Coordinates of C-alpha atoms in Angstrom, one line a residue:
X1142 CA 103.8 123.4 114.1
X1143 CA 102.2 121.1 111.9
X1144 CA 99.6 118.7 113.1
X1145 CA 101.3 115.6 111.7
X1146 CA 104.4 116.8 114.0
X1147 CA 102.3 117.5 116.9
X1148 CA 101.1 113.7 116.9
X1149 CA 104.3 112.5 116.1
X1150 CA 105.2 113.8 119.6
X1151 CA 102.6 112.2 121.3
X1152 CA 103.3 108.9 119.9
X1153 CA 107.2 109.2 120.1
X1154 CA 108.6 106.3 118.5
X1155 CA 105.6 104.7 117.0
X1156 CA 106.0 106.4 113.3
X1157 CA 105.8 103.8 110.8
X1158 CA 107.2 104.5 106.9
X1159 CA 105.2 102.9 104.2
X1160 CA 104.2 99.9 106.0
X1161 CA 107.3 98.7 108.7
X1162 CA 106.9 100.1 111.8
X1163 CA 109.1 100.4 115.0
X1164 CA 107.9 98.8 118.4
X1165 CA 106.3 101.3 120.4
X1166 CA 108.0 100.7 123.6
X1167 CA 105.6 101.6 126.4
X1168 CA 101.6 101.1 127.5
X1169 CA 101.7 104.8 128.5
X1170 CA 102.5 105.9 125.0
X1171 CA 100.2 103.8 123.5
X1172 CA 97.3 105.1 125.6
X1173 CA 98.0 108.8 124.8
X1174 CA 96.8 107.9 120.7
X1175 CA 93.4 108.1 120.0
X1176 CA 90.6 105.3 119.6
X1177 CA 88.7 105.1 116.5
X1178 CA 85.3 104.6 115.9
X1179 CA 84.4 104.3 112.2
X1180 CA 80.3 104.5 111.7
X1181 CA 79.2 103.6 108.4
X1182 CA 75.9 103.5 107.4
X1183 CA 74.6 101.9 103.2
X1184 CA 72.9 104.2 101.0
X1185 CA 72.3 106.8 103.7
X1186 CA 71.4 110.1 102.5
X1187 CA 72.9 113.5 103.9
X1188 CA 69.0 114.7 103.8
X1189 CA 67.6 112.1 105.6
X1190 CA 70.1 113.3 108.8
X1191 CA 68.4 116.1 110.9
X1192 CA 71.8 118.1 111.4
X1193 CA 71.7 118.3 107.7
X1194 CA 68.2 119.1 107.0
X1195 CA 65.2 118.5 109.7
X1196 CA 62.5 118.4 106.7
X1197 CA 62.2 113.8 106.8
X1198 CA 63.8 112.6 110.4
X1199 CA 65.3 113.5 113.4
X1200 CA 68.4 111.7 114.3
X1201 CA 69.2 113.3 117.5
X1202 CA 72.0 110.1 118.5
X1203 CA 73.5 110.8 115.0
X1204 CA 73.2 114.8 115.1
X1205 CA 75.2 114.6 118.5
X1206 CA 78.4 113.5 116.8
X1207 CA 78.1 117.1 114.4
X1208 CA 76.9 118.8 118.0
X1209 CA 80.0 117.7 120.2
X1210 CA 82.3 118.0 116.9
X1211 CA 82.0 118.7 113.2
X1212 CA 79.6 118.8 110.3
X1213 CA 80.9 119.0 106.6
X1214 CA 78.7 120.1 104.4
X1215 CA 80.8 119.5 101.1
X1216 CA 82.1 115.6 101.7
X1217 CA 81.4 113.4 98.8
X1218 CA 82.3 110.2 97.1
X1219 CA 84.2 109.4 94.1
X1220 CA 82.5 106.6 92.9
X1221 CA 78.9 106.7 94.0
X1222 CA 78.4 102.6 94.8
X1223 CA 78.8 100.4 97.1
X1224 CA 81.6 98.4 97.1
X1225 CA 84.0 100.5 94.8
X1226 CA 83.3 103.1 97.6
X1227 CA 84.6 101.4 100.7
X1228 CA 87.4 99.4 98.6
X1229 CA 88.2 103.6 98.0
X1230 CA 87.8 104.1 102.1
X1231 CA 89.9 101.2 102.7
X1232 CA 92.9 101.5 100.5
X1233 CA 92.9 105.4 100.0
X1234 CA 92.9 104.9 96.2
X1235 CA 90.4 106.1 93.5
X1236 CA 88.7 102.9 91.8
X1237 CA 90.9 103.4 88.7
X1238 CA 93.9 102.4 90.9
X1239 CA 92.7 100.2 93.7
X1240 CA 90.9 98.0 90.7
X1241 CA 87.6 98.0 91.9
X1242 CA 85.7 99.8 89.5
X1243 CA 82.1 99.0 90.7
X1244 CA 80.0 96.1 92.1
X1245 CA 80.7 93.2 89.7
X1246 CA 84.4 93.2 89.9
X1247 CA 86.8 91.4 92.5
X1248 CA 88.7 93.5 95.3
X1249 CA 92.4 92.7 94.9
X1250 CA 93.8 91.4 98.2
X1251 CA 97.0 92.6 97.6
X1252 CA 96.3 96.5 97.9
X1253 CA 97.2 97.3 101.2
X1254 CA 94.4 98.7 103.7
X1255 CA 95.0 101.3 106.7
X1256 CA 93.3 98.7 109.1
X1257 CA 96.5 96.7 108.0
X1258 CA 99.2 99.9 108.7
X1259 CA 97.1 100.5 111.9
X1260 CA 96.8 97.1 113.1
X1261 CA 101.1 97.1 112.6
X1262 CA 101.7 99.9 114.3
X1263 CA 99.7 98.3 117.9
X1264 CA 96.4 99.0 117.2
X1265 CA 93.3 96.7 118.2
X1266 CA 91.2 96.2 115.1
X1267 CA 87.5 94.8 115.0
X1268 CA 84.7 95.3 112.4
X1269 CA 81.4 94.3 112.7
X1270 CA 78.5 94.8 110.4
X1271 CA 78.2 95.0 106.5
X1272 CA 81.9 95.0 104.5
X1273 CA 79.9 93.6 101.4
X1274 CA 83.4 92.4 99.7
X1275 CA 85.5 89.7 100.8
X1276 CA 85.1 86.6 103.3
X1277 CA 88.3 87.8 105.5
X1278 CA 89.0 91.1 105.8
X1279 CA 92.5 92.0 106.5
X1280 CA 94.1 93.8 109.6
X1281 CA 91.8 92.8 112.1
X1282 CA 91.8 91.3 115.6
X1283 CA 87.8 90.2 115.0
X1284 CA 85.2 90.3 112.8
X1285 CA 81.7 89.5 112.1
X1286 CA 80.5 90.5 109.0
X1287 CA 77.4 90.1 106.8
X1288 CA 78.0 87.6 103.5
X1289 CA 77.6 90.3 100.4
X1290 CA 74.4 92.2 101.2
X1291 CA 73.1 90.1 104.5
X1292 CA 69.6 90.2 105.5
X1293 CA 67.6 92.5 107.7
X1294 CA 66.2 89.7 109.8
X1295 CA 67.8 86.7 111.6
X1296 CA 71.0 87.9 109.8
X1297 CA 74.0 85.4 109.2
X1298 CA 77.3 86.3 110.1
X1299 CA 80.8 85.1 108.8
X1300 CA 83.0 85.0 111.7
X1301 CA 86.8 83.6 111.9
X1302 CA 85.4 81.0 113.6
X1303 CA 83.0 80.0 110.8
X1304 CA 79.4 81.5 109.9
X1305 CA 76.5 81.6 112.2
X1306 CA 72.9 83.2 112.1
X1307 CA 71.6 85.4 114.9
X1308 CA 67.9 86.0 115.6
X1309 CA 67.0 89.6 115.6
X1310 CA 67.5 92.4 113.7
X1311 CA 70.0 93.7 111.8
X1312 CA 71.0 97.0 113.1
X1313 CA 70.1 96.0 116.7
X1314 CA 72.6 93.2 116.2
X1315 CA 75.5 94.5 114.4
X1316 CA 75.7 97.1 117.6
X1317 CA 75.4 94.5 120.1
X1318 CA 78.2 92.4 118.2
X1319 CA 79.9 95.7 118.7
X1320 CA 79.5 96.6 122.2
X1321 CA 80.1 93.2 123.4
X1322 CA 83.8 93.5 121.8
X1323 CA 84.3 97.0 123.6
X1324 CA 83.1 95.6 126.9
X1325 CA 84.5 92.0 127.3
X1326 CA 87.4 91.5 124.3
X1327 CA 89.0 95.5 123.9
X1328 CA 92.6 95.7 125.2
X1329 CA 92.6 98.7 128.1
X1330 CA 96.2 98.6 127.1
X1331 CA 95.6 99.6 124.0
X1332 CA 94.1 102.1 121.4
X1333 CA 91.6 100.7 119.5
X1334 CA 90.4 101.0 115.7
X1335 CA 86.6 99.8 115.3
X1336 CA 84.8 99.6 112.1
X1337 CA 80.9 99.8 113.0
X1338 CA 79.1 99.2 109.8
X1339 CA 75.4 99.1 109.2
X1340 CA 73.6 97.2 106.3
X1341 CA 70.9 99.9 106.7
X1342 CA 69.0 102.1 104.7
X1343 CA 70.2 99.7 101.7
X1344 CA 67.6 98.5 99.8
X1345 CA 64.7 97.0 99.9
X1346 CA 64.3 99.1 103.0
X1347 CA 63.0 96.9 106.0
X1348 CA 62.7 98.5 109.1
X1349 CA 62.4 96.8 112.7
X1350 CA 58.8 96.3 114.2
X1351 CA 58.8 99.1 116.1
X1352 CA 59.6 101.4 113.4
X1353 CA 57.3 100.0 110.1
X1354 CA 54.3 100.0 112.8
X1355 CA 55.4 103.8 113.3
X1356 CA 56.7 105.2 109.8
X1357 CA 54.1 103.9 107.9
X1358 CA 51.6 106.1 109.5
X1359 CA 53.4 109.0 108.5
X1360 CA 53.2 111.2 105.0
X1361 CA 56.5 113.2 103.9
X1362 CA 56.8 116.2 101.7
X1363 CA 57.4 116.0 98.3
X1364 CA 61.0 116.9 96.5
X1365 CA 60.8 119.7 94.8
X1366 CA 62.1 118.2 91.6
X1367 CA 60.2 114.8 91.8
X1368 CA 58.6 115.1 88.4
X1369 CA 62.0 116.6 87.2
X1370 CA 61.7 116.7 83.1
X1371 CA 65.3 116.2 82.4
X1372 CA 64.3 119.2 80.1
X1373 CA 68.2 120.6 79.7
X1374 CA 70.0 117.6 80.1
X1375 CA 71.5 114.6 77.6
X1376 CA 70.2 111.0 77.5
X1377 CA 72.1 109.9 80.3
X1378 CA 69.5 111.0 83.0
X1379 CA 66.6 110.4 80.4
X1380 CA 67.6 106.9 80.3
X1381 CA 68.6 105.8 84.0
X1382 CA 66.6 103.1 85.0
X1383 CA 65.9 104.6 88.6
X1384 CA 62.8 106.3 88.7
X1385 CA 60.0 105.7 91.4
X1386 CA 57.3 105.3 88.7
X1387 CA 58.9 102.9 86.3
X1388 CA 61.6 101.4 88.1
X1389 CA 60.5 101.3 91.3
X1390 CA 58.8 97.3 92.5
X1391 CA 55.2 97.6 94.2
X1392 CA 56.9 94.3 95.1
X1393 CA 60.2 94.5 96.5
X1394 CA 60.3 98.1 96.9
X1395 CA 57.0 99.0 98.3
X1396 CA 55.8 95.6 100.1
X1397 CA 52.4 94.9 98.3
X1398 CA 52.4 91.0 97.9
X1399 CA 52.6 89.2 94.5
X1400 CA 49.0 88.1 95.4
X1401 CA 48.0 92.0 95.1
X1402 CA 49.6 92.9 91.7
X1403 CA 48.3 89.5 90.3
X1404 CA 44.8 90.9 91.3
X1405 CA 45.1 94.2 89.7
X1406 CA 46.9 92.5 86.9
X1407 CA 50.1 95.1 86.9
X1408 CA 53.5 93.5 85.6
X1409 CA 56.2 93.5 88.5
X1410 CA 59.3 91.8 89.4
X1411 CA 59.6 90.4 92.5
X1412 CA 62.2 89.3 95.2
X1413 CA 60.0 89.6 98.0
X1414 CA 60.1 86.5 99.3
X1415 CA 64.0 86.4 98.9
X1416 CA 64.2 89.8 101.5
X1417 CA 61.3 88.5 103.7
X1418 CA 62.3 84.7 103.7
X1419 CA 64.3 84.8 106.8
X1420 CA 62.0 86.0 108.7
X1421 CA 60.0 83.2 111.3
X1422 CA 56.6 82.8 111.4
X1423 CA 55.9 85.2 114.7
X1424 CA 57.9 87.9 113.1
X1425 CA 55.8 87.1 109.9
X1426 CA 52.6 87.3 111.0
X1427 CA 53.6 90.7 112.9
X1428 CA 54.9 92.1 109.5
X1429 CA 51.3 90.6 107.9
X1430 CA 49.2 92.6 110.7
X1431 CA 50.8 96.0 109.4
X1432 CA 51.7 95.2 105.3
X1433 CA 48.3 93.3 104.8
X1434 CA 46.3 96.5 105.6
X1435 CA 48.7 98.5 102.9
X1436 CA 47.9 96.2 100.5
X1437 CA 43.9 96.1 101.2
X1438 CA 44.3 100.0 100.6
X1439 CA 46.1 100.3 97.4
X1440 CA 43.3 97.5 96.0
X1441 CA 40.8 100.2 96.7
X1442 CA 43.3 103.1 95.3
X1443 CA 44.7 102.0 92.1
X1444 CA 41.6 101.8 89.7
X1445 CA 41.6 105.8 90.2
X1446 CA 45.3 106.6 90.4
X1447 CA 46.9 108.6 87.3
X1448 CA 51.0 108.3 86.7
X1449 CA 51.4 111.5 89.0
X1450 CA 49.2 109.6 91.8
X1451 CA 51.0 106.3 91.6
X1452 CA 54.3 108.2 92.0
X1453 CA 53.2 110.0 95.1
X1454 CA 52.0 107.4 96.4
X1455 CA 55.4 104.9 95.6
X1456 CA 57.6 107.9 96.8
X1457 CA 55.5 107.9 100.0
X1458 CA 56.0 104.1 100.5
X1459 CA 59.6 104.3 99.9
X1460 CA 60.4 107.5 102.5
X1461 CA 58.2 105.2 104.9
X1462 CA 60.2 101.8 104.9
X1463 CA 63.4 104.1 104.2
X1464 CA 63.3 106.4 107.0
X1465 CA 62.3 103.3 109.3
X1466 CA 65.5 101.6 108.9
X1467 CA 67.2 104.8 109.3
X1468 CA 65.1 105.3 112.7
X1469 CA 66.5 101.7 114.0
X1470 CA 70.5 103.2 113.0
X1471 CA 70.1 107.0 114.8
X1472 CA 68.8 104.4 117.9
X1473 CA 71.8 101.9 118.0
X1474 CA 74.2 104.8 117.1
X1475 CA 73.2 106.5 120.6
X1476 CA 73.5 103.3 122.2
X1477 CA 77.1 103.7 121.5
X1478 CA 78.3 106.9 122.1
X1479 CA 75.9 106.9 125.7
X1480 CA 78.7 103.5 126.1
X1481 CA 81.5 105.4 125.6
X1482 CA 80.4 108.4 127.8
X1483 CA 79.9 105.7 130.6
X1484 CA 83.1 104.2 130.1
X1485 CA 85.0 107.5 130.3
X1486 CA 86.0 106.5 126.4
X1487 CA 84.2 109.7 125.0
X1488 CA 87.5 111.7 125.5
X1489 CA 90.1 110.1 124.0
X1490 CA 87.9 108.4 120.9
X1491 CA 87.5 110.4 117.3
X1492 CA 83.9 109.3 116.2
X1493 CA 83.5 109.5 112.5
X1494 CA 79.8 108.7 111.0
X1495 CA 79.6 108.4 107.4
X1496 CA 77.8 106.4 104.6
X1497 CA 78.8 105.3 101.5
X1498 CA 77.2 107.6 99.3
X1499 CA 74.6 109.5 99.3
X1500 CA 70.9 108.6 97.8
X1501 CA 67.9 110.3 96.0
X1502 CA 64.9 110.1 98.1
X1503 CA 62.8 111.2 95.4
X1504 CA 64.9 113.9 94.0
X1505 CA 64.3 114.2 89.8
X1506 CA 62.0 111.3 90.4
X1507 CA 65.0 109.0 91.4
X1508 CA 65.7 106.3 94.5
X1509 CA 69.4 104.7 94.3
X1510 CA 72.8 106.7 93.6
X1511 CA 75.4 106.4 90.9
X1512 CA 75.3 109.9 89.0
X1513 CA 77.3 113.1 90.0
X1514 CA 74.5 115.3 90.9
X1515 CA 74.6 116.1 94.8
X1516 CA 72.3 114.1 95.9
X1517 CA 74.4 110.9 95.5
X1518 CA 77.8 112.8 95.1
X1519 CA 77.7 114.5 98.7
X1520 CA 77.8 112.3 101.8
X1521 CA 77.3 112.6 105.4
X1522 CA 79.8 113.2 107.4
X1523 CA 80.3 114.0 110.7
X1524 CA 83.1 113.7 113.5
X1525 CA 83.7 114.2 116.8
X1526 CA 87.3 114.7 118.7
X1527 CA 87.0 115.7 122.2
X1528 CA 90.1 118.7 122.6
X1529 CA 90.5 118.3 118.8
X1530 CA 87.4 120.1 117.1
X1531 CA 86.0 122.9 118.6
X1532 CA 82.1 121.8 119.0
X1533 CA 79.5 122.5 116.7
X1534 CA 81.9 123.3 113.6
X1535 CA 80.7 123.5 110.3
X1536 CA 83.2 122.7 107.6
X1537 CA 82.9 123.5 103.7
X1538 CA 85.7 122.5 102.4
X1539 CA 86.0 119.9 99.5
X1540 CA 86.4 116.7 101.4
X1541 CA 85.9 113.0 100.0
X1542 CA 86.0 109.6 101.2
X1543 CA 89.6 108.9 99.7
X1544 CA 91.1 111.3 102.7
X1545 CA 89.6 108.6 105.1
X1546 CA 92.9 106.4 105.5
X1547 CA 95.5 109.5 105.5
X1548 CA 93.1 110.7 108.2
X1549 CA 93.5 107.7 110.8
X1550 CA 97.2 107.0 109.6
X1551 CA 97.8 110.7 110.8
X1552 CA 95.6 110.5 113.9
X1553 CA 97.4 107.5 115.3
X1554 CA 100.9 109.3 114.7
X1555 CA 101.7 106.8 111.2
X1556 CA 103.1 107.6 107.9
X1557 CA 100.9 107.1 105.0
X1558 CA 102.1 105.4 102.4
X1559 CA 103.2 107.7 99.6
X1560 CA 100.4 105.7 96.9
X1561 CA 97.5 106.8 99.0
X1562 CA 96.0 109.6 97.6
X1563 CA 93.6 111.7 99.7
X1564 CA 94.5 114.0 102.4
X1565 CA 94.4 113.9 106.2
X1566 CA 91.3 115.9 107.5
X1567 CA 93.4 116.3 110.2
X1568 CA 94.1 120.1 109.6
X1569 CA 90.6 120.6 109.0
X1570 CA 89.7 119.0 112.1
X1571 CA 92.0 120.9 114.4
X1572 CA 91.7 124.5 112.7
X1573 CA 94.6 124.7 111.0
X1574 CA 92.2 125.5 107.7
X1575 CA 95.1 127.6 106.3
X1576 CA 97.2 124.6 105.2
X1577 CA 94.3 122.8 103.4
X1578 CA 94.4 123.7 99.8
X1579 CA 92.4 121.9 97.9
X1580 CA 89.9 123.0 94.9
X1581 CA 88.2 120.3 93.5
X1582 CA 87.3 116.4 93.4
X1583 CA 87.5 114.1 91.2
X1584 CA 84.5 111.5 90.5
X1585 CA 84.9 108.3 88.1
X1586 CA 81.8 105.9 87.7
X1587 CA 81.9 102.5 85.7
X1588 CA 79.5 100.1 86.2
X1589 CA 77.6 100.2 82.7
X1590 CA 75.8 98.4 80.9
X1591 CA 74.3 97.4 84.5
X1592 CA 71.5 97.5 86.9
X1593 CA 70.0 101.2 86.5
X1594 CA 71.8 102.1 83.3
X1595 CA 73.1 104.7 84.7
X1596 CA 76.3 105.7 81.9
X1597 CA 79.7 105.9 82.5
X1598 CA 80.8 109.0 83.3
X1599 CA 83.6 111.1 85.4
X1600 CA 83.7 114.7 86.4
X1601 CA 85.2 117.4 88.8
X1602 CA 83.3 119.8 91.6
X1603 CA 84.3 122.9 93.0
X1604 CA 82.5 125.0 95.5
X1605 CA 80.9 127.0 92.7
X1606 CA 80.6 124.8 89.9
X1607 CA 80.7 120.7 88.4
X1608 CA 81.5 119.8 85.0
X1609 CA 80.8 115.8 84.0
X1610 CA 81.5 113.7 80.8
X1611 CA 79.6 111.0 79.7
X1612 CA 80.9 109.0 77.6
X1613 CA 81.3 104.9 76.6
X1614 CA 78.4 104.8 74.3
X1615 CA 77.5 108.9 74.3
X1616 CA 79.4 111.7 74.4
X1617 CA 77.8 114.0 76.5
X1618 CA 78.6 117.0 78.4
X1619 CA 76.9 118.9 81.0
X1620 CA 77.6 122.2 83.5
X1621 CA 76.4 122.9 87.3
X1622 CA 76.2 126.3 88.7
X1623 CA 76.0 125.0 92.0
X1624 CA 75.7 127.9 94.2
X1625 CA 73.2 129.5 91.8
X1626 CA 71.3 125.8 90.6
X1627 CA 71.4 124.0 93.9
X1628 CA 69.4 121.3 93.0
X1629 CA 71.2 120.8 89.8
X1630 CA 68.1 121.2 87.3
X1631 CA 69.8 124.0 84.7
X1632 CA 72.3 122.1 82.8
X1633 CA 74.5 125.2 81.5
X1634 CA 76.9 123.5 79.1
X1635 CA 75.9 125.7 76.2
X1636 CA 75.4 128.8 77.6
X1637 CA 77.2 131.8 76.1
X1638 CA 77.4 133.0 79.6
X1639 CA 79.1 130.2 81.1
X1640 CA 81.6 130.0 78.2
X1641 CA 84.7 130.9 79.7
X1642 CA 84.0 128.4 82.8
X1643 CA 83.4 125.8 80.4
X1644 CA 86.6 125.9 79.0
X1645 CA 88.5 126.6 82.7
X1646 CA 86.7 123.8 83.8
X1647 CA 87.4 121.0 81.5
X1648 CA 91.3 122.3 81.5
X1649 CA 91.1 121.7 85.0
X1650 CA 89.5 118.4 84.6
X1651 CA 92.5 116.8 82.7
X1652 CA 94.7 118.5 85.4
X1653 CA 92.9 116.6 87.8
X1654 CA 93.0 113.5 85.7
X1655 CA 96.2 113.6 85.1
X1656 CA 97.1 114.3 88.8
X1657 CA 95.3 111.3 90.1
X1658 CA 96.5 109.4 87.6
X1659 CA 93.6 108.6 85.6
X1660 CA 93.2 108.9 81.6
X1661 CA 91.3 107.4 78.4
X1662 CA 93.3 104.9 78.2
X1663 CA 92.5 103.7 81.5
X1664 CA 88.8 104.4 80.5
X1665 CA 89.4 102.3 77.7
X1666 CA 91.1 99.4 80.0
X1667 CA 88.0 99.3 81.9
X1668 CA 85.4 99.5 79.3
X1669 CA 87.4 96.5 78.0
X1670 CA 87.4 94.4 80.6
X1671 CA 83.7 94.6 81.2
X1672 CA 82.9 92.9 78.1

């Protein structure tokens, strides 16, 4: 039996088509469908997760979701940036067709959202945390969400009752927001659908207190390819506008204090005061008492640093305020699964955490996302099902965020729309492997000319290899062996060797094009709207 059916059984007459949906007529029915928990983190890194990779952080609260459930190691994105990604999350549509290409752009209203179906079809629906598009976010009960990017400290919070600022910080807030819904506003009566969504690790990296008093004391390892030379690869990496030496702020990015750059007379831009501006002046001075010494230090430092010593010592800056955010998430996301195991909610709740995208943390010199390669392509992801998956799973299969909404729909016993166009992890989740037969996914990103220059470019992965075009401006082709080139350095394109893959691979990139309904004139669209 296929899942779908089996769920369809449990819900009885609760299936919805498209978007109308038949009364489900009984509490008893509505009880037996799952609760969802939807964890997103921004700019979260698959590296900087200890089920992942133990070599930065342990996130024991977060490594408990892959221990009690699954771990894929081959999820990705397919549009590595913010907004574009969750608008993708949200409607089950690749930019191209949802209409939000990247940052800049407006979300169109009108695309229908799986909150929405879910909501229709007798869910409760909350979100709390950082949507970073739109004022009202459809199909839910409540919200509280942060206005665009929101602030680490003292955050405000648009509400349906109108905005209002809460001392504290960010992370620590967003989850009490969140278990003060589950304990005094969630419906017993019925399942529920929460979006839990975290503002951090997103830039400029501020941790709590506790954790910039502890991270800062600590050194990291180095990426092996942080002085990456770019050696086989076009302009497009050679001229991104993310690298820790150039494009990284002392400023913004590594907290010295305009005073300190003034001093040693080094050109930076600066939006510290902008990030730090909310803080009062007991939380200042307590941010002074561990930021002033850093600054003291690097006075003594700099006349004797070299290139190679400055970027050390940025990338060492960045990991520390980084990871300490990251530290503050791992802590809140334990406060809510130990909630759930108290309530007896544990078993009958899938727990999905996620982020965005990924991030380089160093890797080819880089900090931010946007490109194909892996480390901003793959994204965490890990999910829990009590009776569902078997725990301690570890899936391989090509999985992105577009299966997110056909996921839930199918969970909760609803009919996706036929425009969506992911697939339900479902069958992945309950070990029915066989019926899963995808290949490859597709990746589309847009937003140039823009912040980090990072050029247009789309491109499909299998498990063996990814094949990307750049184009707009260049033309510009390039090759991964990925299970021989892990870290994506050798850029095979031209290789007599790789000949024959070349050619199967950019046939099976218009296949995949075509199939989700993308093209060059569609590119062309896009590029022309931008102007």
């Amino acid at each position: 039996m296929k899942s779908s059916k089996l769920f369809y059984l449990l819900v009885g007459a609760s299936a919805v088509v498209g978007c109308k949906t038949k009364n489900i007529t009984t509490a008893e029915v509505k009880k037996e469908r799952p609760n969802i928990i939807f964890i997103m983190s921004d700019d979260h890194a698959y590296q900087a997760i200890s089920a992942y990779d133990t070599t930065l952080i342990q996130t024991p609260n977060i490594d408990r979701i892959a221990k009690e459930g699954m771990l894929f190691i081959n999820a990705t994105v397919t549009n590595s940036i913010c907004a574009p990604s969750r608008a993708v999350i949200l409607t089950g549509k690749h930019s191209h067709i949802n209409g939000k290409i990247d940052n800049l752009s407006h979300f169109d209203t009108t695309n229908v959202t799986f909150p929405q179906i879910l909501q229709k079809a007798g869910y409760q629906t909350a979100m709390f945390g950082k949507l970073h598009f739109g004022n009202n976010p459809k199909g839910f009960d409540e919200f509280k969400i942060l206005p665009g990017q929101g602030d680490y400290y003292n955050p405000k919070f648009i509400t349906q009752k109108g905005d209002t600022i809460i001392e504290g910080y960010v992370t620590d807030i967003t989850t009490d927001l969140t278990l003060d819904w589950m304990k005094h506003r969630r419906d017993p009566n019925k399942p529920f659908m929460l979006m839990y969504l975290h503002k951090a690790p997103h830039r400029a990296w501020l941790p709590s207190e506790k954790y910039y008093k502890e991270f800062t004391q600590k050194t990291f390892p180095l990426p092996e390819t942080l002085f990456d030379d770019y050696k086989t690869r076009g302009i497009a990496a050679k001229s991104a506008e993310m690298g820790i030496l150039k494009h990284m702020s002392l400023i913004n990015d590594n907290k010295l204090t305009p005073a300190t750059v003034k001093e040693l007379n080094i050109e930076q831009w600066s939006q510290l005061g902008e990030s730090l501006y909310t803080l009062n002046a007991k939380q200042r001075a307590k941010w002074d008492a561990v930021y002033g010494p850093i600054n003291e230090d690097f006075k003594k430092r700099y006349p004797t640093m070299n290139d190679s010593t400055l970027t050390v010592w940025k990338y060492q800056r960045y990991l520390q305020d980084y990871l300490g955010t990251i530290a503050s998430v791992d802590e809140n996301v334990g406060r809510v699964l130990d909630y759930l195991d108290e309530e007896k909610l544990a078993d009958n709740t899938i727990v999905v955490y996620t982020s965005d995208q990924g991030f380089y943390l160093g890797e080819h010199g880089w900090f931010d996302k946007r490109f194909m390669y892996n480390e901003s392509f793959k994204t965490p992801l890990l999910i829990k099902w009590p009776n569902q998956i078997k725990p301690g799973i570890t899936e391989d299969e090509m999985v992105q965020n577009l299966d997110f909404a056909q996921t839930f729909l199918e969970i909760a016993g609803v009919t996706a729309p036929k425009d969506m166009q992911g697939e339900s992890l479902v069958p992945l989740l309950t070990g029915n492997k066989a019926v899963w037969d995808r290949d490859a996914v597709y990746y589309h990103y847009y937003e140039y000319p823009a912040e980090h220059a990072v050029k247009r470019h789309y491109g499909i992965a299998t498990k063996e290899y990814k094949i990307i075009h750049f184009y707009h401006d260049v033309n510009e082709w390039e090759l991964y062996d990925r299970l021989n080139d892990p870290k994506e350095v050798n850029n095979v394109i031209n290789d007599p060797k790789y000949a024959q893959v070349v050619t199967e691979m950019k046939q099976k990139l218009q296949e995949t094009r075509k199939k989700y309904k993308d093209s060059e004139e569609l590119d062309r669209k896009y590029i022309e709207s931008y102007n």
